[in-house]
PDB file of C-alpha atoms in Angstrom:
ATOM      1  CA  UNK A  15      36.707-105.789  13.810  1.00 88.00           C
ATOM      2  CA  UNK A  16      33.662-105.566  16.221  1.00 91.00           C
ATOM      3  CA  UNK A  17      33.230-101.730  14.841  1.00 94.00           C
ATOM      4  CA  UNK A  18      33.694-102.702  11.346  1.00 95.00           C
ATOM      5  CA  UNK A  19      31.205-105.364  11.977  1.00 94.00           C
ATOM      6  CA  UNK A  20      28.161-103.368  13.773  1.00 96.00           C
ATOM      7  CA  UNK A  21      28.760-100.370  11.100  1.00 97.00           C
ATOM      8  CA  UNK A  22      27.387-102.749   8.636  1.00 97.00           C
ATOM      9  CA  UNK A  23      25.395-104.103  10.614  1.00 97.00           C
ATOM     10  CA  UNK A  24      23.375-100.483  10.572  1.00 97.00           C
ATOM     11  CA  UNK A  25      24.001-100.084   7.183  1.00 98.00           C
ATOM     12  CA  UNK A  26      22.346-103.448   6.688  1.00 97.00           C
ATOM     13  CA  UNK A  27      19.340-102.516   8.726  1.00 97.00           C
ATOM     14  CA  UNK A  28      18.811 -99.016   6.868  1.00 97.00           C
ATOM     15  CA  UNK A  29      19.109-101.153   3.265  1.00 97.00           C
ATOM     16  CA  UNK A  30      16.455-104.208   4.866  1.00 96.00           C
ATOM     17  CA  UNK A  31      14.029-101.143   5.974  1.00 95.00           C
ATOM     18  CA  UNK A  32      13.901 -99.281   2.598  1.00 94.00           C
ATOM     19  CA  UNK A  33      13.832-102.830   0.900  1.00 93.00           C
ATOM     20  CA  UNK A  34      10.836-103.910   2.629  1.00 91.00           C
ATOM     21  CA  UNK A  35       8.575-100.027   2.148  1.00 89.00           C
ATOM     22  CA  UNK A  36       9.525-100.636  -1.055  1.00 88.00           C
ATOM     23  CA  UNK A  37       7.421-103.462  -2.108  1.00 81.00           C
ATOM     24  CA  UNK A  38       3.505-103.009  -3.182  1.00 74.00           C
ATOM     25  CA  UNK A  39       1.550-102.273  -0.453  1.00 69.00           C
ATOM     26  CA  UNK A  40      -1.468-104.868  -0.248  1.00 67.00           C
ATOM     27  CA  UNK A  41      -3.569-102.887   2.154  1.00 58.00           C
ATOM     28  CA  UNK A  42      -2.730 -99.476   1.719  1.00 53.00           C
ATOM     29  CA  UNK A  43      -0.307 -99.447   3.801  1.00 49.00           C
ATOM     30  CA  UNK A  44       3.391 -97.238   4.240  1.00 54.00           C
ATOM     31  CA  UNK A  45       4.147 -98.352   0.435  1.00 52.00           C
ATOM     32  CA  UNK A  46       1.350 -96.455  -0.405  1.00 55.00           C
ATOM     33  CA  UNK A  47       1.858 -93.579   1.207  1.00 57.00           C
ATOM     34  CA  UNK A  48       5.260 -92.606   0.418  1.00 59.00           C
ATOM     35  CA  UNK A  49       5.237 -92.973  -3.358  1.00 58.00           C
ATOM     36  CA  UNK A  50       2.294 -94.818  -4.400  1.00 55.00           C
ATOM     37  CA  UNK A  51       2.422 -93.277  -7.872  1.00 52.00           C
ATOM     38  CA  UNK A  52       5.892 -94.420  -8.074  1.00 53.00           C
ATOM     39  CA  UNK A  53       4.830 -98.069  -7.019  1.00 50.00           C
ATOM     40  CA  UNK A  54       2.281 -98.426  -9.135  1.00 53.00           C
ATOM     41  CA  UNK A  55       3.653 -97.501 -12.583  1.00 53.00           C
ATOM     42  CA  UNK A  56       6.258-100.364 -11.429  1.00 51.00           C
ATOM     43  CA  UNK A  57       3.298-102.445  -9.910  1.00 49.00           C
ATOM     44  CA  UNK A  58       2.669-104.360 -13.072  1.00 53.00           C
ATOM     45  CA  UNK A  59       6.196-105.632 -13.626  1.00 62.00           C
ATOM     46  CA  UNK A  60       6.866-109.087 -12.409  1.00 77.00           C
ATOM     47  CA  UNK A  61      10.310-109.154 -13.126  1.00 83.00           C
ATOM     48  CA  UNK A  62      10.652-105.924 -10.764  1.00 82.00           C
ATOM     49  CA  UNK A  63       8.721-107.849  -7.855  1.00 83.00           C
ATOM     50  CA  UNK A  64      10.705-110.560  -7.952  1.00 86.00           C
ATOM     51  CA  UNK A  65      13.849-108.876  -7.997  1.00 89.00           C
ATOM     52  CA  UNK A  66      13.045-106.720  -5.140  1.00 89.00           C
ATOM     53  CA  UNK A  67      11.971-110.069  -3.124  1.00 90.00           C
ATOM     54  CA  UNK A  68      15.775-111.420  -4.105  1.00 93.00           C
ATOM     55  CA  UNK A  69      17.080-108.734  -3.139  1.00 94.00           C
ATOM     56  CA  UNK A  70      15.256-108.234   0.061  1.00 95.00           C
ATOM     57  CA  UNK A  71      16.182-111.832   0.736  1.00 96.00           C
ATOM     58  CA  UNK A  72      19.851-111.648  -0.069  1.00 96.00           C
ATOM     59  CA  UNK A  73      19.822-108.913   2.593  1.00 97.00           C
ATOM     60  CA  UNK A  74      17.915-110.186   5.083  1.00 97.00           C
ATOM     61  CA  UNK A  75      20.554-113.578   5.020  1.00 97.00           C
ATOM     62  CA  UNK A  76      23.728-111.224   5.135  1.00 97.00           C
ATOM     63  CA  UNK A  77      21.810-109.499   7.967  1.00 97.00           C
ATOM     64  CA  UNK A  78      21.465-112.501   9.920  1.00 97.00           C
ATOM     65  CA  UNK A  79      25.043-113.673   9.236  1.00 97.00           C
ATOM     66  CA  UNK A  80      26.245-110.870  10.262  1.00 97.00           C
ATOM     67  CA  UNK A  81      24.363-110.837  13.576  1.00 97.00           C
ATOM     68  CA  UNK A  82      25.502-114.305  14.436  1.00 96.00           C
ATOM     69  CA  UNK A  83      29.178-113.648  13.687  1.00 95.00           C
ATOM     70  CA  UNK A  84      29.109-110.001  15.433  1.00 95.00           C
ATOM     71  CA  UNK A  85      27.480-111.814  18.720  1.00 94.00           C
ATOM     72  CA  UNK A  86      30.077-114.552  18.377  1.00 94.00           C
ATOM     73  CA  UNK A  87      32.625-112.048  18.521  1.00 93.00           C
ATOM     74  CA  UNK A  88      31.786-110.101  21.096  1.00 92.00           C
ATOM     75  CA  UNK A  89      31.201-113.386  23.072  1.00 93.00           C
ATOM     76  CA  UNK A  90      34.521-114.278  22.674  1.00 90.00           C
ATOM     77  CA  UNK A  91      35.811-110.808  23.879  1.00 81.00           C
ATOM     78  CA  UNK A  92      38.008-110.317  20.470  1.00 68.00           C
TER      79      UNK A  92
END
């Protein structure tokens, strides 16, 4: 179960990082530099923005669940 549990856990993580360089770069920053042609023919899309900020939110609560109920576990000792 702990096993189970950490795997997605990572797999979690690697989804939250590539969820987060995806959005538009305000500064310039790593969004920019890995694709910025790609971001900006998609930059004037609302309806992409804001599904790429539910999505990165949806993640980023299943992340955080999943944290709490892998630390409870190992806690526990199960």
């Amino acid at each position: 179960m702990i096993l189970g549990l950490s795997i997605f856990v990572m797999l979690l993580s690697v989804l939250l990082v590539l969820l987060v360089l995806m959005h538009k770069g305000k500064g310039g920053g790593l969004s920019d530099m890995f694709g910025g042609g790609v971001t900006s023919s998609l930059g004037g899309s609302s309806v992409v923005e804001r599904n790429l900020d539910r999505m990165t939110i949806v993640i980023s609560v299943a992340w955080i669940l999943s944290i709490v109920v892998l630390g409870l576990l190992i806690n526990r000792g199960m």
